PDB file of C-alpha atoms in Angstrom:
ATOM      1  CA  MET S 219       0.000   0.000   0.000  1.00 50.00           C
ATOM      2  CA  PRO S 220       1.488   3.393  -0.952  1.00 53.00           C
ATOM      3  CA  ALA S 221       2.275   5.893   1.772  1.00 56.00           C
ATOM      4  CA  VAL S 222      -0.377   8.519   2.345  1.00 52.00           C
ATOM      5  CA  PRO S 223       1.064  12.011   1.881  1.00 52.00           C
ATOM      6  CA  ARG S 224       0.844  14.203   4.949  1.00 55.00           C
ATOM      7  CA  ILE S 225      -1.177  17.383   4.445  1.00 53.00           C
ATOM      8  CA  SER S 226       0.209  20.335   6.378  1.00 54.00           C
ATOM      9  CA  PRO S 227      -0.802  23.984   6.482  1.00 56.00           C
ATOM     10  CA  HIS S 228       2.310  24.751   4.460  1.00 58.00           C
ATOM     11  CA  THR S 229       1.675  22.239   1.681  1.00 57.00           C
ATOM     12  CA  PRO S 230       1.659  24.112  -1.640  1.00 59.00           C
ATOM     13  CA  PRO S 231      -1.488  23.928  -3.773  1.00 55.00           C
ATOM     14  CA  PRO S 232      -1.688  21.170  -6.385  1.00 58.00           C
ATOM     15  CA  ALA S 233      -0.068  21.939  -9.718  1.00 59.00           C
ATOM     16  CA  GLY S 234      -2.295  23.768 -12.148  1.00 56.00           C
ATOM     17  CA  ARG S 235      -4.359  25.617  -9.532  1.00 58.00           C
ATOM     18  CA  PRO S 236      -3.640  29.294  -9.031  1.00 61.00           C
ATOM     19  CA  ARG S 237      -2.931  30.447  -5.486  1.00 67.00           C
ATOM     20  CA  ARG S 238      -5.881  32.851  -5.705  1.00 70.00           C
ATOM     21  CA  PHE S 239      -8.248  29.877  -6.051  1.00 70.00           C
ATOM     22  CA  GLU S 240      -6.693  28.225  -3.012  1.00 74.00           C
ATOM     23  CA  ALA S 241      -7.060  31.427  -0.969  1.00 73.00           C
ATOM     24  CA  VAL S 242     -10.754  31.672  -1.827  1.00 79.00           C
ATOM     25  CA  ARG S 243     -11.249  27.966  -1.168  1.00 79.00           C
ATOM     26  CA  ALA S 244      -9.549  28.257   2.226  1.00 80.00           C
ATOM     27  CA  ARG S 245     -11.757  31.189   3.265  1.00 89.00           C
ATOM     28  CA  LEU S 246     -15.070  29.927   1.881  1.00 91.00           C
ATOM     29  CA  PRO S 247     -16.035  27.713   4.869  1.00 90.00           C
ATOM     30  CA  ALA S 248     -15.369  30.591   7.267  1.00 93.00           C
ATOM     31  CA  VAL S 249     -17.411  33.009   5.165  1.00 94.00           C
ATOM     32  CA  LEU S 250     -20.251  30.479   5.084  1.00 94.00           C
ATOM     33  CA  ALA S 251     -19.944  30.136   8.864  1.00 94.00           C
ATOM     34  CA  VAL S 252     -20.295  33.928   9.160  1.00 95.00           C
ATOM     35  CA  VAL S 253     -23.504  33.860   7.107  1.00 96.00           C
ATOM     36  CA  VAL S 254     -24.953  30.893   9.034  1.00 96.00           C
ATOM     37  CA  THR S 255     -24.042  32.475  12.380  1.00 95.00           C
ATOM     38  CA  VAL S 256     -25.688  35.794  11.519  1.00 94.00           C
ATOM     39  CA  ALA S 257     -28.788  33.940  10.278  1.00 95.00           C
ATOM     40  CA  ALA S 258     -28.885  31.848  13.460  1.00 95.00           C
ATOM     41  CA  GLY S 259     -28.554  34.943  15.622  1.00 92.00           C
ATOM     42  CA  LEU S 260     -31.353  36.758  13.796  1.00 90.00           C
ATOM     43  CA  GLY S 261     -33.511  33.619  13.873  1.00 94.00           C
ATOM     44  CA  ILE S 262     -33.019  33.074  17.584  1.00 93.00           C
ATOM     45  CA  ARG S 263     -33.751  36.744  18.263  1.00 86.00           C
ATOM     46  CA  ALA S 264     -36.964  36.551  16.207  1.00 88.00           C
ATOM     47  CA  VAL S 265     -38.230  33.264  17.683  1.00 92.00           C
ATOM     48  CA  THR S 266     -37.130  33.340  21.303  1.00 90.00           C
ATOM     49  CA  GLY S 267     -36.833  35.906  23.998  1.00 80.00           C
ATOM     50  CA  GLY S 268     -35.810  36.119  27.597  1.00 88.00           C
ATOM     51  CA  TRP S 269     -32.575  34.791  28.950  1.00 89.00           C
ATOM     52  CA  PHE S 270     -32.146  32.101  26.263  1.00 92.00           C
ATOM     53  CA  GLY S 271     -32.345  34.563  23.398  1.00 90.00           C
ATOM     54  CA  LYS S 272     -30.013  36.988  25.117  1.00 90.00           C
ATOM     55  CA  TYR S 273     -27.296  34.516  26.078  1.00 94.00           C
ATOM     56  CA  ALA S 274     -27.556  32.513  22.851  1.00 95.00           C
ATOM     57  CA  GLY S 275     -27.011  35.803  21.041  1.00 92.00           C
ATOM     58  CA  ASP S 276     -23.966  36.532  23.207  1.00 94.00           C
ATOM     59  CA  ALA S 277     -22.508  33.090  22.495  1.00 97.00           C
ATOM     60  CA  LEU S 278     -23.156  33.515  18.774  1.00 96.00           C
ATOM     61  CA  TYR S 279     -21.408  36.900  18.912  1.00 96.00           C
ATOM     62  CA  THR S 280     -18.200  35.111  19.886  1.00 97.00           C
ATOM     63  CA  VAL S 281     -18.822  32.392  17.271  1.00 98.00           C
ATOM     64  CA  LEU S 282     -19.152  35.155  14.666  1.00 97.00           C
ATOM     65  CA  VAL S 283     -15.892  36.781  15.751  1.00 97.00           C
ATOM     66  CA  HIS S 284     -14.206  33.361  15.593  1.00 98.00           C
ATOM     67  CA  ALA S 285     -15.458  32.850  12.028  1.00 97.00           C
ATOM     68  CA  LEU S 286     -14.225  36.320  11.052  1.00 97.00           C
ATOM     69  CA  VAL S 287     -10.782  35.527  12.503  1.00 97.00           C
ATOM     70  CA  VAL S 288     -10.661  32.316  10.464  1.00 96.00           C
ATOM     71  CA  ALA S 289     -11.810  34.168   7.341  1.00 95.00           C
ATOM     72  CA  ALA S 290      -8.953  36.638   7.813  1.00 95.00           C
ATOM     73  CA  VAL S 291      -6.346  33.997   8.729  1.00 94.00           C
ATOM     74  CA  PRO S 292      -7.537  30.635   7.341  1.00 91.00           C
ATOM     75  CA  ARG S 293      -4.701  28.558   8.781  1.00 90.00           C
ATOM     76  CA  VAL S 294      -5.143  29.771  12.359  1.00 94.00           C
ATOM     77  CA  SER S 295      -5.545  26.977  14.883  1.00 95.00           C
ATOM     78  CA  PRO S 296      -8.984  26.458  16.421  1.00 96.00           C
ATOM     79  CA  VAL S 297      -7.727  27.228  19.927  1.00 97.00           C
ATOM     80  CA  ARG S 298      -5.948  30.408  18.848  1.00 97.00           C
ATOM     81  CA  ALA S 299      -8.986  31.634  16.885  1.00 97.00           C
ATOM     82  CA  ALA S 300     -11.274  30.912  19.842  1.00 98.00           C
ATOM     83  CA  ALA S 301      -8.891  32.698  22.212  1.00 98.00           C
ATOM     84  CA  CYS S 302      -8.824  35.755  19.924  1.00 98.00           C
ATOM     85  CA  ALA S 303     -12.615  35.741  19.636  1.00 98.00           C
ATOM     86  CA  LEU S 304     -13.044  35.397  23.395  1.00 98.00           C
ATOM     87  CA  ALA S 305     -10.500  38.151  24.115  1.00 98.00           C
ATOM     88  CA  PHE S 306     -12.285  40.483  21.684  1.00 97.00           C
ATOM     89  CA  SER S 307     -15.716  39.683  23.124  1.00 97.00           C
ATOM     90  CA  TRP S 308     -14.520  40.206  26.680  1.00 97.00           C
ATOM     91  CA  ALA S 309     -12.756  43.447  25.713  1.00 96.00           C
ATOM     92  CA  VAL S 310     -16.010  44.775  24.237  1.00 95.00           C
ATOM     93  CA  GLU S 311     -17.905  43.706  27.360  1.00 96.00           C
ATOM     94  CA  PHE S 312     -15.408  45.323  29.725  1.00 96.00           C
ATOM     95  CA  ALA S 313     -15.452  48.471  27.586  1.00 94.00           C
ATOM     96  CA  GLN S 314     -19.120  48.724  28.539  1.00 94.00           C
ATOM     97  CA  LEU S 315     -17.952  49.709  32.027  1.00 95.00           C
ATOM     98  CA  THR S 316     -17.121  53.061  30.424  1.00 93.00           C
ATOM     99  CA  PRO S 317     -19.691  55.460  28.946  1.00 92.00           C
ATOM    100  CA  VAL S 318     -18.248  55.199  25.409  1.00 92.00           C
ATOM    101  CA  PRO S 319     -20.178  52.150  24.063  1.00 89.00           C
ATOM    102  CA  ALA S 320     -23.472  53.457  25.442  1.00 87.00           C
ATOM    103  CA  ALA S 321     -22.939  56.830  23.772  1.00 90.00           C
ATOM    104  CA  LEU S 322     -22.005  55.206  20.462  1.00 91.00           C
ATOM    105  CA  SER S 323     -24.954  52.807  20.731  1.00 88.00           C
ATOM    106  CA  GLU S 324     -27.362  55.735  21.050  1.00 90.00           C
ATOM    107  CA  ALA S 325     -25.989  57.204  17.829  1.00 89.00           C
ATOM    108  CA  SER S 326     -25.865  54.057  15.699  1.00 90.00           C
ATOM    109  CA  VAL S 327     -27.738  50.781  15.397  1.00 89.00           C
ATOM    110  CA  LEU S 328     -24.559  49.121  14.093  1.00 89.00           C
ATOM    111  CA  ALA S 329     -22.612  50.335  17.131  1.00 89.00           C
ATOM    112  CA  ARG S 330     -25.359  48.953  19.371  1.00 88.00           C
ATOM    113  CA  LEU S 331     -25.089  45.547  17.685  1.00 84.00           C
ATOM    114  CA  VAL S 332     -21.302  45.442  17.858  1.00 87.00           C
ATOM    115  CA  LEU S 333     -20.585  47.209  21.149  1.00 89.00           C
ATOM    116  CA  GLY S 334     -23.712  46.831  23.235  1.00 86.00           C
ATOM    117  CA  SER S 335     -24.324  49.369  25.954  1.00 83.00           C
ATOM    118  CA  THR S 336     -24.309  47.902  29.467  1.00 87.00           C
ATOM    119  CA  PHE S 337     -21.950  45.533  31.239  1.00 93.00           C
ATOM    120  CA  GLY S 338     -23.236  42.156  32.386  1.00 93.00           C
ATOM    121  CA  ALA S 339     -20.976  39.636  34.118  1.00 95.00           C
ATOM    122  CA  ALA S 340     -23.160  36.743  32.918  1.00 95.00           C
ATOM    123  CA  ASP S 341     -22.375  37.787  29.340  1.00 96.00           C
ATOM    124  CA  LEU S 342     -18.753  36.800  29.974  1.00 97.00           C
ATOM    125  CA  VAL S 343     -19.872  33.206  30.592  1.00 97.00           C
ATOM    126  CA  ALA S 344     -21.967  33.182  27.407  1.00 97.00           C
ATOM    127  CA  TYR S 345     -18.966  34.442  25.423  1.00 98.00           C
ATOM    128  CA  ALA S 346     -16.840  31.627  26.877  1.00 98.00           C
ATOM    129  CA  ALA S 347     -19.502  29.098  25.861  1.00 98.00           C
ATOM    130  CA  GLY S 348     -19.459  30.542  22.335  1.00 97.00           C
ATOM    131  CA  ALA S 349     -15.669  30.260  22.225  1.00 98.00           C
ATOM    132  CA  LEU S 350     -15.833  26.598  23.275  1.00 98.00           C
ATOM    133  CA  LEU S 351     -18.555  25.895  20.713  1.00 96.00           C
ATOM    134  CA  SER S 352     -16.666  27.588  17.897  1.00 97.00           C
ATOM    135  CA  ALA S 353     -13.372  25.903  18.812  1.00 97.00           C
ATOM    136  CA  ALA S 354     -15.099  22.491  18.781  1.00 97.00           C
ATOM    137  CA  ALA S 355     -16.758  23.149  15.413  1.00 95.00           C
ATOM    138  CA  HIS S 356     -13.513  24.483  13.934  1.00 95.00           C
ATOM    139  CA  THR S 357     -11.570  21.470  15.240  1.00 95.00           C
ATOM    140  CA  ALA S 358     -14.126  19.108  13.693  1.00 94.00           C
ATOM    141  CA  ALA S 359     -13.966  20.973  10.367  1.00 91.00           C
ATOM    142  CA  VAL S 360     -10.157  20.762  10.322  1.00 90.00           C
ATOM    143  CA  ALA S 361     -10.316  17.035  11.099  1.00 91.00           C
ATOM    144  CA  VAL S 362     -12.790  16.426   8.257  1.00 89.00           C
ATOM    145  CA  ARG S 363     -10.711  18.487   5.829  1.00 82.00           C
ATOM    146  CA  THR S 364      -7.514  16.693   6.853  1.00 82.00           C
ATOM    147  CA  ARG S 365      -9.153  13.286   6.556  1.00 81.00           C
ATOM    148  CA  ARG S 366     -10.593  14.167   3.147  1.00 76.00           C
ATOM    149  CA  GLY S 367      -7.135  15.369   2.039  1.00 70.00           C
ATOM    150  CA  ARG S 368      -5.571  12.085   3.121  1.00 66.00           C
ATOM    151  CA  LEU S 369      -8.181  10.073   1.273  1.00 66.00           C
ATOM    152  CA  THR S 370      -7.869  12.013  -1.995  1.00 62.00           C
ATOM    153  CA  GLY S 371      -4.155  12.843  -1.759  1.00 54.00           C
TER     154      GLY S 371
END
């Protein structure tokens, strides 16, 4: 049985494919994850309310940031992307201890969606849950992609 070639993040693209195609192909799953995450957040907000809707939205906020990190840097590890997403989410939450996000949120709907307005310690837990969820999904996606590469390579 022939040896299975090892696929690494630094493996060059197959001959005949331009690098541009590989860059788009590497980012496509993350971009799709962004779209699905936004749709899930809007759907949950429309269908549910109360604490579930609020904290599911907070968790999905971190999942969205994770997907954006992966879209920007496709070869980032799942743990590193989740850590970046969690750090960003927590930084935004702690910024709400100042009057700046509230003032910006009054002026702009987009600022309200991105920055929020009031600090909530429970939000920090929801962000951590989102980071764990996104890291697990990203790890599974990498495993599937690696396995598929071994089978076709």
